[in-house]
Tab-separated table of C-alpha atoms in Angstrom:
chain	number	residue	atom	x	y	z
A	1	UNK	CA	59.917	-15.672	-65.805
A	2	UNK	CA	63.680	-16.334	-65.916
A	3	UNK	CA	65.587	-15.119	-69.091
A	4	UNK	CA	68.668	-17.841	-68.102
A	5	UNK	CA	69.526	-19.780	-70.939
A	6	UNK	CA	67.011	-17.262	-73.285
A	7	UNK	CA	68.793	-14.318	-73.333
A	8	UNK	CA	72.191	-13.128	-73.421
A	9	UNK	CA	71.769	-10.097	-70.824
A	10	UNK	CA	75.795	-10.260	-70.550
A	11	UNK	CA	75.637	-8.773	-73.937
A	12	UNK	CA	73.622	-5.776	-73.494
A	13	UNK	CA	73.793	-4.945	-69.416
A	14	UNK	CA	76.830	-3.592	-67.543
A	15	UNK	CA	77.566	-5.117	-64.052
A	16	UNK	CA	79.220	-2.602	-61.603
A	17	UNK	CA	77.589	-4.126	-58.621
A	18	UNK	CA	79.673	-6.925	-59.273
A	19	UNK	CA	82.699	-4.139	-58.328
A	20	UNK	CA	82.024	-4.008	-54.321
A	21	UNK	CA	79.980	-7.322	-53.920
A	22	UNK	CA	81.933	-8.869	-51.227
A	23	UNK	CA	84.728	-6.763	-51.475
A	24	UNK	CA	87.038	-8.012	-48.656
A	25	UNK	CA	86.380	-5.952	-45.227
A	26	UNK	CA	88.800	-3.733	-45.197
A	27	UNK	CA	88.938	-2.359	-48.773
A	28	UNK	CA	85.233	-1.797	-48.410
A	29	UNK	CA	86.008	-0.281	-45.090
A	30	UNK	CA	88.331	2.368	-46.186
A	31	UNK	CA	86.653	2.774	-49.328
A	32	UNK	CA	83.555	4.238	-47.511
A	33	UNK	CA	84.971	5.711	-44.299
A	34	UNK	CA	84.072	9.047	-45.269
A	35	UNK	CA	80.967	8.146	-47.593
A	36	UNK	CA	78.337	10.716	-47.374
A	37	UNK	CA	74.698	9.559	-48.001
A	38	UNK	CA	71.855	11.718	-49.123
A	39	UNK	CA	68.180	10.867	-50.501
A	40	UNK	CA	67.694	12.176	-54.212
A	41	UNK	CA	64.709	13.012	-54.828
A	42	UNK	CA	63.223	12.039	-58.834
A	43	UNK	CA	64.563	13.393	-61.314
A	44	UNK	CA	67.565	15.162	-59.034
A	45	UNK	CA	70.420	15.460	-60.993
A	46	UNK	CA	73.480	13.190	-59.449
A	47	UNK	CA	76.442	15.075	-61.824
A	48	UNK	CA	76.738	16.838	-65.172
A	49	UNK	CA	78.644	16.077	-68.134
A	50	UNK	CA	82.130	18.278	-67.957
A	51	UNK	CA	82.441	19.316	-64.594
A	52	UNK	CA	84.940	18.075	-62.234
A	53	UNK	CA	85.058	14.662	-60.850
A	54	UNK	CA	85.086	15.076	-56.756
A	55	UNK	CA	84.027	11.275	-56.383
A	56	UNK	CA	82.340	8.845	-57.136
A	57	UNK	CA	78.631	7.504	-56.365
A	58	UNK	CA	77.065	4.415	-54.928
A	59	UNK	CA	73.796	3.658	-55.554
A	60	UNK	CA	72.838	2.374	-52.468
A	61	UNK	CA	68.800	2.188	-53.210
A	62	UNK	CA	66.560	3.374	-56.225
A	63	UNK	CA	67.787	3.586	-60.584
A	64	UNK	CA	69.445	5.966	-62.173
A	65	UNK	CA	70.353	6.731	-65.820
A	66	UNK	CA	73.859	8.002	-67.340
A	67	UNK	CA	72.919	10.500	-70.817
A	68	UNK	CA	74.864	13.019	-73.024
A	69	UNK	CA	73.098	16.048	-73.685
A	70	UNK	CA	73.426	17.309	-77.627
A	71	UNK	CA	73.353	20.743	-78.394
A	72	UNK	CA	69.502	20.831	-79.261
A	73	UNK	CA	69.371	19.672	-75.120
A	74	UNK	CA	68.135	16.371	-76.419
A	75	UNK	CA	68.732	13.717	-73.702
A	76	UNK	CA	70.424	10.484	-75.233
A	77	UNK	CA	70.823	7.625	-72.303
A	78	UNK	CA	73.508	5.456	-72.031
A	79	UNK	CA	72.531	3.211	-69.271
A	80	UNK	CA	70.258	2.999	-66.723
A	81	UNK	CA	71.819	1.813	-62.571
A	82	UNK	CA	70.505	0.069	-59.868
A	83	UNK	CA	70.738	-0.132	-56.681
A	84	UNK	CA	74.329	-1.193	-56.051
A	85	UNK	CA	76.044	-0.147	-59.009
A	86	UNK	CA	79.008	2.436	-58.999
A	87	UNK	CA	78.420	5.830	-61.285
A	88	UNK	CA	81.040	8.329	-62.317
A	89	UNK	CA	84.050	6.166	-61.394
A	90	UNK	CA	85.636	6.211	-64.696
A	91	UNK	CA	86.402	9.715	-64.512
A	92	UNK	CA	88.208	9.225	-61.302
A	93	UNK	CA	90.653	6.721	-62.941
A	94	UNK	CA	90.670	9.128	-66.609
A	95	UNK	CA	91.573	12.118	-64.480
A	96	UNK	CA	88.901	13.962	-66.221
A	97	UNK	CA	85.887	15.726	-65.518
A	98	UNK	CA	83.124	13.614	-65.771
A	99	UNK	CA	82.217	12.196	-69.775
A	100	UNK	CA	78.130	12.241	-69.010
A	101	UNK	CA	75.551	13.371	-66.478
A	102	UNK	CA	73.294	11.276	-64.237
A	103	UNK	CA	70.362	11.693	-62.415
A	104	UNK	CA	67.723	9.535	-60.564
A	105	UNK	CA	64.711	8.229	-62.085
A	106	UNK	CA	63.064	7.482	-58.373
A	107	UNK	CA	63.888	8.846	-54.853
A	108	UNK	CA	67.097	7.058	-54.395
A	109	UNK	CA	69.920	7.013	-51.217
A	110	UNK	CA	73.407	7.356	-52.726
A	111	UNK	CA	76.411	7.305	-51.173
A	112	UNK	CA	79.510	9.715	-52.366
A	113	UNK	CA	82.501	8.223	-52.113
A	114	UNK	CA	85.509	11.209	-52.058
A	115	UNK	CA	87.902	11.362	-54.901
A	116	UNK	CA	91.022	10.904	-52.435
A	117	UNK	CA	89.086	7.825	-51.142
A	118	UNK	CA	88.726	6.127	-53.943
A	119	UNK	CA	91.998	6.410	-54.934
A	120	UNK	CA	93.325	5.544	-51.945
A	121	UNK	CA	91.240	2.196	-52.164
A	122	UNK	CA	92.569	1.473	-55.708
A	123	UNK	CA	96.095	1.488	-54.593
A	124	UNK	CA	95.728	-0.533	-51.977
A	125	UNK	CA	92.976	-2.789	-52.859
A	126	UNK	CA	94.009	-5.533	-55.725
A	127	UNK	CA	90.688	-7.279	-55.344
A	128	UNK	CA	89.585	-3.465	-56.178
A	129	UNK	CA	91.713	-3.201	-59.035
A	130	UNK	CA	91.028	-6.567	-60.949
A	131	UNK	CA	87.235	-6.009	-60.389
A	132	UNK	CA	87.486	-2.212	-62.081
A	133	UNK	CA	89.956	-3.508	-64.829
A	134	UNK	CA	87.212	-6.389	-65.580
A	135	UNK	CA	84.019	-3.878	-65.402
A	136	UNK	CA	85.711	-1.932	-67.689
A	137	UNK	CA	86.318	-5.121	-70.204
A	138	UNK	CA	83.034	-5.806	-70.001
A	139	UNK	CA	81.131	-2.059	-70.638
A	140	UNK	CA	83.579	-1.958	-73.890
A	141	UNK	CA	81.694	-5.091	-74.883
A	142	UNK	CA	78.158	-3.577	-74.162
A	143	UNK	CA	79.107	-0.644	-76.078
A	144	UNK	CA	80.404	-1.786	-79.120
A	145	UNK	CA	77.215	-3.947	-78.982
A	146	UNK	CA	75.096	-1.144	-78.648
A	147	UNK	CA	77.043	0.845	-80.928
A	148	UNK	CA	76.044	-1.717	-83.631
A	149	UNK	CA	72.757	-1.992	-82.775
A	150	UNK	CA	72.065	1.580	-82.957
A	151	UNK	CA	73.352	1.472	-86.785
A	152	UNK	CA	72.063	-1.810	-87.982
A	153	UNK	CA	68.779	-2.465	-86.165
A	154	UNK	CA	65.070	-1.439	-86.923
A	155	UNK	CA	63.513	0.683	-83.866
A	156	UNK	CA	61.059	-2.052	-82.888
A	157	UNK	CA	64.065	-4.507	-82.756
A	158	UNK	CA	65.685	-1.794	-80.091
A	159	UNK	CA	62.818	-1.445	-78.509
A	160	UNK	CA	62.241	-5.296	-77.582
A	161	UNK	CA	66.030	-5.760	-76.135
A	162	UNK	CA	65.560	-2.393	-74.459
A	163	UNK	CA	62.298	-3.677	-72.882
A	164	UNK	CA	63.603	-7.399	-72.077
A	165	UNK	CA	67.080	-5.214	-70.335
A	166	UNK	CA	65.131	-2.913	-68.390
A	167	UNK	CA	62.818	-5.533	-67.109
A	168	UNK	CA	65.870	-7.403	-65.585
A	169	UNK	CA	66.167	-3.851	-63.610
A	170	UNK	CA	63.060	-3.830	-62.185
A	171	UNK	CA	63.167	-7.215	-61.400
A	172	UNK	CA	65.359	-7.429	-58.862
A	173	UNK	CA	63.404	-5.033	-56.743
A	174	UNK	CA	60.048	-6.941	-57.613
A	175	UNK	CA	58.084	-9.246	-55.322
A	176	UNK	CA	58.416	-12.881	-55.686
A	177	UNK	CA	55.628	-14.084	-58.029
A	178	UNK	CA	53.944	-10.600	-58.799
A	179	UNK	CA	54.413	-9.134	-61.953
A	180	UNK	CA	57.499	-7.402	-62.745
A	181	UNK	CA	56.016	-3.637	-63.856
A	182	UNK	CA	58.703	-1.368	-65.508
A	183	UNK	CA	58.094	2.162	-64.150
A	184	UNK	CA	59.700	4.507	-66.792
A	185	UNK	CA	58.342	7.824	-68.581
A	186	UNK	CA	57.822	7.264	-72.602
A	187	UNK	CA	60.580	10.055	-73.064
A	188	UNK	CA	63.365	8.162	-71.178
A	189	UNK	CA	62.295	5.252	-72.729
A	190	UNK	CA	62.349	6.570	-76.028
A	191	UNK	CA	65.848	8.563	-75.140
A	192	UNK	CA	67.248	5.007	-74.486
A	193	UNK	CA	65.626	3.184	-77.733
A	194	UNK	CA	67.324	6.167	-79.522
A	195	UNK	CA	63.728	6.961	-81.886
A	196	UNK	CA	61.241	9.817	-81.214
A	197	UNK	CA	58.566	9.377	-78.356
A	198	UNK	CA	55.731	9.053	-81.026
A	199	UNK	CA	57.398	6.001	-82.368
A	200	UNK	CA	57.780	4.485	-78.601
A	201	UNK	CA	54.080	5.113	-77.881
A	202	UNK	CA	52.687	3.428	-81.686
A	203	UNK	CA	55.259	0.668	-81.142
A	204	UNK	CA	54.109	-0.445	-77.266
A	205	UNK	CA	50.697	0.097	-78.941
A	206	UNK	CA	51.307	-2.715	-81.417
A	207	UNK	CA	53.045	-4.962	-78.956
A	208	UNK	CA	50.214	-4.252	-76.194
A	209	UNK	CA	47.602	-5.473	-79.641
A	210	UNK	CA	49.516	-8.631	-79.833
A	211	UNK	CA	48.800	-9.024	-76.246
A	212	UNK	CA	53.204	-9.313	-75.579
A	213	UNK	CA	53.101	-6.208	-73.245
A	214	UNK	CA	50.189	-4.587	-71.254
A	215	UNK	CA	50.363	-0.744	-69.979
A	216	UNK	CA	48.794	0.906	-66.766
A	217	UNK	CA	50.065	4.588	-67.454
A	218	UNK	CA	53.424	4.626	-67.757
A	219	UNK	CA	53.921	1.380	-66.510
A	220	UNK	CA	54.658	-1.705	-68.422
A	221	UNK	CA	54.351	-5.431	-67.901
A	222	UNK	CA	55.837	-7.638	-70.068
A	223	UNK	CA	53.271	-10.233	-71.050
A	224	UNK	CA	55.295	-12.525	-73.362
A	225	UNK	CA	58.879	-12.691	-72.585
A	226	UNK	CA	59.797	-15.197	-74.921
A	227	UNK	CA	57.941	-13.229	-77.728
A	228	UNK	CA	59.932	-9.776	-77.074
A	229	UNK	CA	62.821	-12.335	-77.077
A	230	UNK	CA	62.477	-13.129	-80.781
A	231	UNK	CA	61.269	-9.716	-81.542
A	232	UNK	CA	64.551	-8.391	-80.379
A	233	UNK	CA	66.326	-11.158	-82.948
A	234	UNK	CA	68.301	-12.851	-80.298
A	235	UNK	CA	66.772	-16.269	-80.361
């Protein structure tokens, strides 16, 4: 089922494969002319939080997530990439090390894209440049949403829009017609809902009773879309 029209995704999902979808030739030329590509293997880590930005990353297959780490070692993530999508970019154009650490969530191929490259690319590319300047618009949007959801919203509210994001993830990877089956341990879900994995598991309990999700292991399939909708108070 299509959430068009019954869902504001826009709202809650950043879009940094819209950033080299049909980039002109040549920018996307010289922007991977040196790429390197390597399979990561689950749960490989892609970068840590503080250390120095050498490039940047394309997801070329697989998901990812972006998390802080807080000084317990409690994982808190930020986002979750798909194939596509761009990661650790915005410390190339901060000049800082990087702000957060990512690592796959399935065996993925990435690309890394040199530091020097990217730059390069920037200052040549203004296609490039509008795309980054509008990516970045847009994630301040997501995170101010988030940022209020976080403090106003009950966990089983989070939960739902969590869900109903995430499912648009492994959508786009799913077969036409079959359901789409989200693939992701109860602690990274939980780490994204922001609540304690005991409150993930009773909550997909209660929405698996009401017959709006069903679970095969750590899989989920999302039963009753517009359901989770309303759940997640956005219709």
């Amino acid at each position: 089922m299509s959430i068009q029209g019954i869902f504001p995704i826009e709202k809650w999902d950043f879009k940094s494969e819209s950033i080299l979808a049909d980039l002109p030739k040549p920018d996307l030329q010289l922007l991977m002319a040196r790429r390197l590509e390597q399979i990561y293997k689950k749960g490989e880590i892609i970068f840590r939080e503080e250390t120095y930005a050498t490039g940047t990353f394309y997801l070329v297959s697989g998901k990812a997530k972006k998390y802080k780490v807080d000084k317990d070692g409690r994982e808190q993530i930020i986002y979750v990439a798909n194939a596509g999508e761009l990661l650790g970019f915005h410390a190339i154009l901060s000049g800082d090390n990087y702000p957060d650490s990512a690592a796959v969530m399935e065996e993925s191929l990435i690309a890394f894209i040199p530091r020097e490259d990217f730059l390069e690319a920037i200052r040549q590319s203004d296609v490039l440049n509008r795309r980054l300047l509008k990516t970045l618009s847009h994630e301040f949007v997501v995170l101010t949403n988030n940022l209020a959801l976080f403090a106003q919203r009950p966990v089983r509210e989070r939960l739902a829009l969590q869900l109903i994001v995430i499912r648009e993830k492994y959508k786009a990877g799913a077969e036409p017609g079959m359901p789409v089956e989200i693939n992701m341990s109860r602690d990274d879900l939980a780490s994204l809902v922001g609540t304690a994995r005991e409150n993930v598991v009773r909550l997909l309990s209660g929405l698996r009773e009401e017959g709006i999700v069903e679970t095969k292991g750590r899989k989920i399939i999302v039963l009753d879309l517009k359901r989770l909708i309303r759940i997640a108070n956005q219709n």
